[in-house]
Amino acid sequence: GQQVQQSPASLVLQEGENAELQCNFSSTATQLQWFYQSPGGSLVSLLSNPSGTKHTGRLTSTTVTKERRSSLHISSSQTTDSGTYLCAIEYGSSGNKLIFGIGTLLSVKP
Amino acid sequence: EAAVTQSPRNKVAVTGGKVTLSCNQTNNHNNMYWYRQDTGHGLRLIHYSYGAGSTEKGDIPDGYKASRPSQENFSLILELATPSQTSVYFCASGDPGASGNTLYFGEGSRLIVV
């Protein structure tokens, strides 16, 4: 089946450092989204970026479609950024279904 | 802001019993989804729907049924609950559009089957 691989599995930073999260997928994606899951479990969409580069606040996502990879850069990390970051892919034949990676657990220390 | 509400938030069920997880969305989205999340597996799609009256099988539908009686409501039904269905279940709604199929998730329902 379709695969979504995320790395690293976990990451520990000091407040103010930058984070780089990676997402690799096994087939051409028609849609790619990054989600944040809080330590309490709630999920929110961060941004949608099937190709190219997108910015929102301190987040920058770069997706290289032909190389089947995407990255999420978090600048000047804050303790409130701690949580799990999930990459999700929609494939052309999947009928608006998103397939999720397992995520990267980010911990930002004060 | 999209609003997706799940109930119950926590449930303990006995093996062989029937469990119904309910989901309500107030944003008139056509698509609704049920995922489960387990350690080491991430979010996996159980059932989804394109609108009232429609249900489709996701990647792990065995042991689950779904019902979409209206645009707003989407239920996940476990007719004969088993301990392997102990998990956290998330409902989501969304609509494909120019910006893609952004999903809005509920807060999750934690189910323990004993």
Short mmCIF file of C-alpha atoms in Angstrom, two decimals:
data_model
loop_
_atom_site.label_atom_id
_atom_site.label_comp_id
_atom_site.label_asym_id
_atom_site.label_seq_id
_atom_site.Cartn_x
_atom_site.Cartn_y
_atom_site.Cartn_z
CA GLY A 1 0.00 0.00 0.00
CA GLN A 2 0.91 3.63 0.01
CA GLN A 3 3.56 4.59 2.55
CA VAL A 4 4.35 7.77 4.43
CA GLN A 5 7.63 7.83 6.31
CA GLN A 6 8.56 10.57 8.74
CA SER A 7 11.90 11.37 10.31
CA PRO A 8 13.25 11.79 12.84
CA ALA A 9 10.95 9.82 15.12
CA SER A 10 11.68 12.27 17.91
CA LEU A 11 13.56 15.51 18.35
CA VAL A 12 14.60 17.48 21.43
CA LEU A 13 15.48 21.16 21.11
CA GLN A 14 16.30 24.09 23.31
CA GLU A 15 13.91 26.98 23.01
CA GLY A 16 14.98 29.26 20.16
CA GLU A 17 16.54 26.51 18.05
CA ASN A 18 15.17 25.58 14.64
CA ALA A 19 13.57 22.23 13.77
CA GLU A 20 13.61 20.38 10.46
CA LEU A 21 11.11 17.56 10.01
CA GLN A 22 11.05 15.24 7.02
CA CYS A 23 8.31 13.36 5.21
CA ASN A 24 8.87 10.83 2.41
CA PHE A 25 6.12 9.17 0.45
CA SER A 26 5.93 6.25 -1.91
CA SER A 27 3.94 7.59 -4.84
CA THR A 28 2.94 10.83 -6.48
CA ALA A 29 0.81 12.83 -4.09
CA THR A 30 -2.02 15.09 -5.18
CA GLN A 31 -2.19 16.66 -1.75
CA LEU A 32 0.17 16.89 1.21
CA GLN A 33 -0.70 18.33 4.57
CA TRP A 34 1.10 18.86 7.84
CA PHE A 35 -0.81 18.46 11.09
CA TYR A 36 0.04 19.20 14.71
CA GLN A 37 -1.14 16.93 17.50
CA SER A 38 -0.98 18.42 20.97
CA PRO A 39 0.18 16.42 24.00
CA GLY A 40 -3.49 16.25 24.93
CA GLY A 41 -4.31 14.60 21.61
CA SER A 42 -6.14 17.25 19.61
CA LEU A 43 -5.24 17.54 15.91
CA VAL A 44 -5.06 20.70 13.84
CA SER A 45 -4.05 21.29 10.26
CA LEU A 46 -0.94 23.47 9.94
CA LEU A 47 -0.68 23.90 6.22
CA SER A 48 -1.31 22.25 2.90
CA ASN A 49 1.59 22.05 0.46
CA PRO A 50 1.47 19.54 -2.41
CA SER A 51 4.37 21.26 -4.20
CA GLY A 52 6.78 24.14 -3.83
CA THR A 53 7.32 26.23 -0.72
CA LYS A 54 4.75 27.68 1.64
CA HIS A 55 5.10 29.84 4.73
CA THR A 56 2.81 30.49 7.63
CA GLY A 57 4.14 32.25 10.69
CA ARG A 58 7.27 30.45 11.87
CA LEU A 59 6.53 27.43 9.66
CA THR A 60 7.96 26.79 6.22
CA SER A 61 7.13 23.71 4.18
CA THR A 62 9.01 22.67 1.06
CA THR A 63 7.71 19.82 -1.07
CA VAL A 64 9.68 18.38 -3.98
CA THR A 65 7.05 16.30 -5.72
CA LYS A 66 9.30 14.44 -8.16
CA GLU A 67 11.55 13.37 -5.28
CA ARG A 68 8.53 12.40 -3.16
CA ARG A 69 9.59 14.33 -0.12
CA SER A 70 8.48 17.24 1.99
CA SER A 71 10.01 19.10 4.90
CA LEU A 72 8.60 21.26 7.66
CA HIS A 73 10.91 23.89 9.11
CA ILE A 74 10.02 25.45 12.45
CA SER A 75 12.04 28.55 13.21
CA SER A 76 12.79 29.89 16.68
CA SER A 77 11.08 27.03 18.46
CA GLN A 78 8.99 27.68 21.56
CA THR A 79 7.98 25.35 24.38
CA THR A 80 4.41 25.53 23.11
CA ASP A 81 5.57 23.90 19.84
CA SER A 82 6.05 20.64 21.73
CA GLY A 83 3.87 17.86 20.40
CA THR A 84 3.67 15.49 17.45
CA TYR A 85 3.87 16.63 13.84
CA LEU A 86 2.10 14.47 11.31
CA CYS A 87 2.49 14.39 7.56
CA ALA A 88 -0.50 13.20 5.52
CA ILE A 89 -0.71 12.39 1.83
CA GLU A 90 -3.64 12.21 -0.54
CA TYR A 91 -3.02 10.12 -3.61
CA GLY A 92 -4.79 10.71 -6.89
CA SER A 93 -6.71 7.48 -6.84
CA SER A 94 -7.58 7.55 -3.15
CA GLY A 95 -10.81 9.51 -3.33
CA ASN A 96 -9.99 12.37 -0.96
CA LYS A 97 -8.53 10.03 1.63
CA LEU A 98 -5.48 11.11 3.60
CA ILE A 99 -2.85 8.57 4.62
CA PHE A 100 -0.86 9.59 7.68
CA GLY A 101 2.70 9.02 8.78
CA ILE A 102 3.42 8.02 12.36
CA GLY A 103 4.77 11.47 13.15
CA THR A 104 7.73 13.24 14.70
CA LEU A 105 7.57 13.90 18.43
CA LEU A 106 9.05 17.31 19.15
CA SER A 107 10.05 18.38 22.62
CA VAL A 108 11.22 21.96 23.16
CA LYS A 109 12.98 22.61 26.47
CA PRO A 110 12.99 26.04 28.13
CA GLU B 1 -13.58 27.73 12.66
CA ALA B 2 -14.77 24.26 11.77
CA ALA B 3 -16.41 22.44 14.65
CA VAL B 4 -16.42 18.67 14.97
CA THR B 5 -17.83 17.15 18.12
CA GLN B 6 -17.44 13.54 19.18
CA SER B 7 -19.27 11.55 21.83
CA PRO B 8 -18.60 9.84 24.09
CA ARG B 9 -15.13 11.14 24.86
CA ASN B 10 -14.35 8.09 26.98
CA LYS B 11 -15.97 4.67 26.95
CA VAL B 12 -15.33 1.33 28.61
CA ALA B 13 -17.09 -1.55 26.89
CA VAL B 14 -17.25 -5.28 27.48
CA THR B 15 -16.13 -7.80 24.91
CA GLY B 16 -19.03 -8.73 22.65
CA GLY B 17 -20.98 -5.61 23.44
CA LYS B 18 -22.15 -2.99 20.96
CA VAL B 19 -20.49 0.41 20.86
CA THR B 20 -21.58 3.46 18.91
CA LEU B 21 -19.30 6.45 18.51
CA SER B 22 -21.01 9.58 17.29
CA CYS B 23 -19.69 12.55 15.39
CA ASN B 24 -21.37 15.85 14.57
CA GLN B 25 -20.04 18.65 12.37
CA THR B 26 -21.58 22.07 11.94
CA ASN B 27 -19.76 23.27 8.82
CA ASN B 28 -21.73 21.63 6.08
CA HIS B 29 -18.76 19.59 4.88
CA ASN B 30 -19.55 16.80 2.47
CA ASN B 31 -16.77 14.44 3.54
CA MET B 32 -16.47 12.82 6.92
CA TYR B 33 -13.96 10.28 8.18
CA TRP B 34 -13.32 7.90 11.06
CA TYR B 35 -9.71 7.15 11.99
CA ARG B 36 -8.18 5.19 14.82
CA GLN B 37 -4.82 5.98 16.33
CA ASP B 38 -2.58 3.42 17.96
CA THR B 39 1.02 3.61 19.11
CA GLY B 40 3.33 2.65 16.27
CA HIS B 41 0.62 2.88 13.61
CA GLY B 42 -0.36 6.48 13.41
CA LEU B 43 -3.83 7.36 12.16
CA ARG B 44 -5.55 4.69 10.10
CA LEU B 45 -8.73 5.20 8.12
CA ILE B 46 -11.68 2.96 9.05
CA HIS B 47 -14.66 4.37 7.12
CA TYR B 48 -15.50 7.58 5.35
CA SER B 49 -18.43 9.24 3.67
CA TYR B 50 -19.01 11.64 0.79
CA GLY B 51 -22.40 12.80 2.02
CA ALA B 52 -25.66 11.78 3.62
CA GLY B 53 -26.52 8.18 2.90
CA SER B 54 -23.03 7.24 1.68
CA THR B 55 -20.40 5.19 3.47
CA GLU B 56 -17.15 3.84 2.07
CA LYS B 57 -14.64 1.37 3.46
CA GLY B 58 -11.28 2.73 4.44
CA ASP B 59 -8.07 0.81 4.97
CA ILE B 60 -9.10 -1.15 8.09
CA PRO B 61 -12.92 -1.57 7.99
CA ASP B 62 -13.19 -5.09 9.42
CA GLY B 63 -15.24 -5.19 12.61
CA TYR B 64 -16.70 -1.72 12.05
CA LYS B 65 -19.79 -0.30 10.42
CA ALA B 66 -20.57 3.31 9.65
CA SER B 67 -23.73 5.32 9.24
CA ARG B 68 -24.25 8.77 7.73
CA PRO B 69 -27.92 9.62 8.26
CA SER B 70 -27.47 13.34 7.60
CA GLN B 71 -24.91 15.87 6.41
CA GLU B 72 -24.02 16.66 10.02
CA ASN B 73 -23.79 13.22 11.61
CA PHE B 74 -21.50 10.26 11.06
CA SER B 75 -21.43 7.28 13.42
CA LEU B 76 -19.01 4.43 13.86
CA ILE B 77 -20.55 1.19 15.09
CA LEU B 78 -18.82 -1.75 16.68
CA GLU B 79 -21.43 -4.52 16.70
CA LEU B 80 -19.30 -6.99 18.67
CA ALA B 81 -16.50 -5.14 20.40
CA THR B 82 -13.17 -6.91 20.89
CA PRO B 83 -10.13 -5.95 23.00
CA SER B 84 -8.18 -5.32 19.76
CA GLN B 85 -10.51 -2.39 19.13
CA THR B 86 -9.21 -0.61 22.20
CA SER B 87 -7.91 2.64 20.73
CA VAL B 88 -8.43 6.36 20.33
CA TYR B 89 -10.90 7.17 17.57
CA PHE B 90 -10.93 10.44 15.68
CA CYS B 91 -13.66 11.81 13.49
CA ALA B 92 -12.88 14.43 10.88
CA SER B 93 -14.74 16.46 8.29
CA GLY B 94 -13.52 18.26 5.21
CA ASP B 95 -14.22 19.33 1.68
CA PRO B 96 -11.93 19.19 -1.34
CA GLY B 97 -11.31 22.62 -2.71
CA ALA B 98 -8.75 24.92 -4.21
CA SER B 99 -6.63 24.66 -1.09
CA GLY B 100 -7.00 20.92 -0.81
CA ASN B 101 -8.99 18.68 1.44
CA THR B 102 -8.17 20.28 4.78
CA LEU B 103 -9.48 18.11 7.57
CA TYR B 104 -10.98 19.33 10.82
CA PHE B 105 -10.74 16.81 13.62
CA GLY B 106 -12.81 16.15 16.69
CA GLU B 107 -11.17 15.80 20.10
CA GLY B 108 -11.08 12.02 19.97
CA SER B 109 -12.93 9.21 21.72
CA ARG B 110 -10.93 6.88 23.93
CA LEU B 111 -12.40 3.36 23.87
CA ILE B 112 -11.30 0.55 26.14
CA VAL B 113 -12.73 -2.91 25.54
CA VAL B 114 -12.32 -5.29 28.48
#
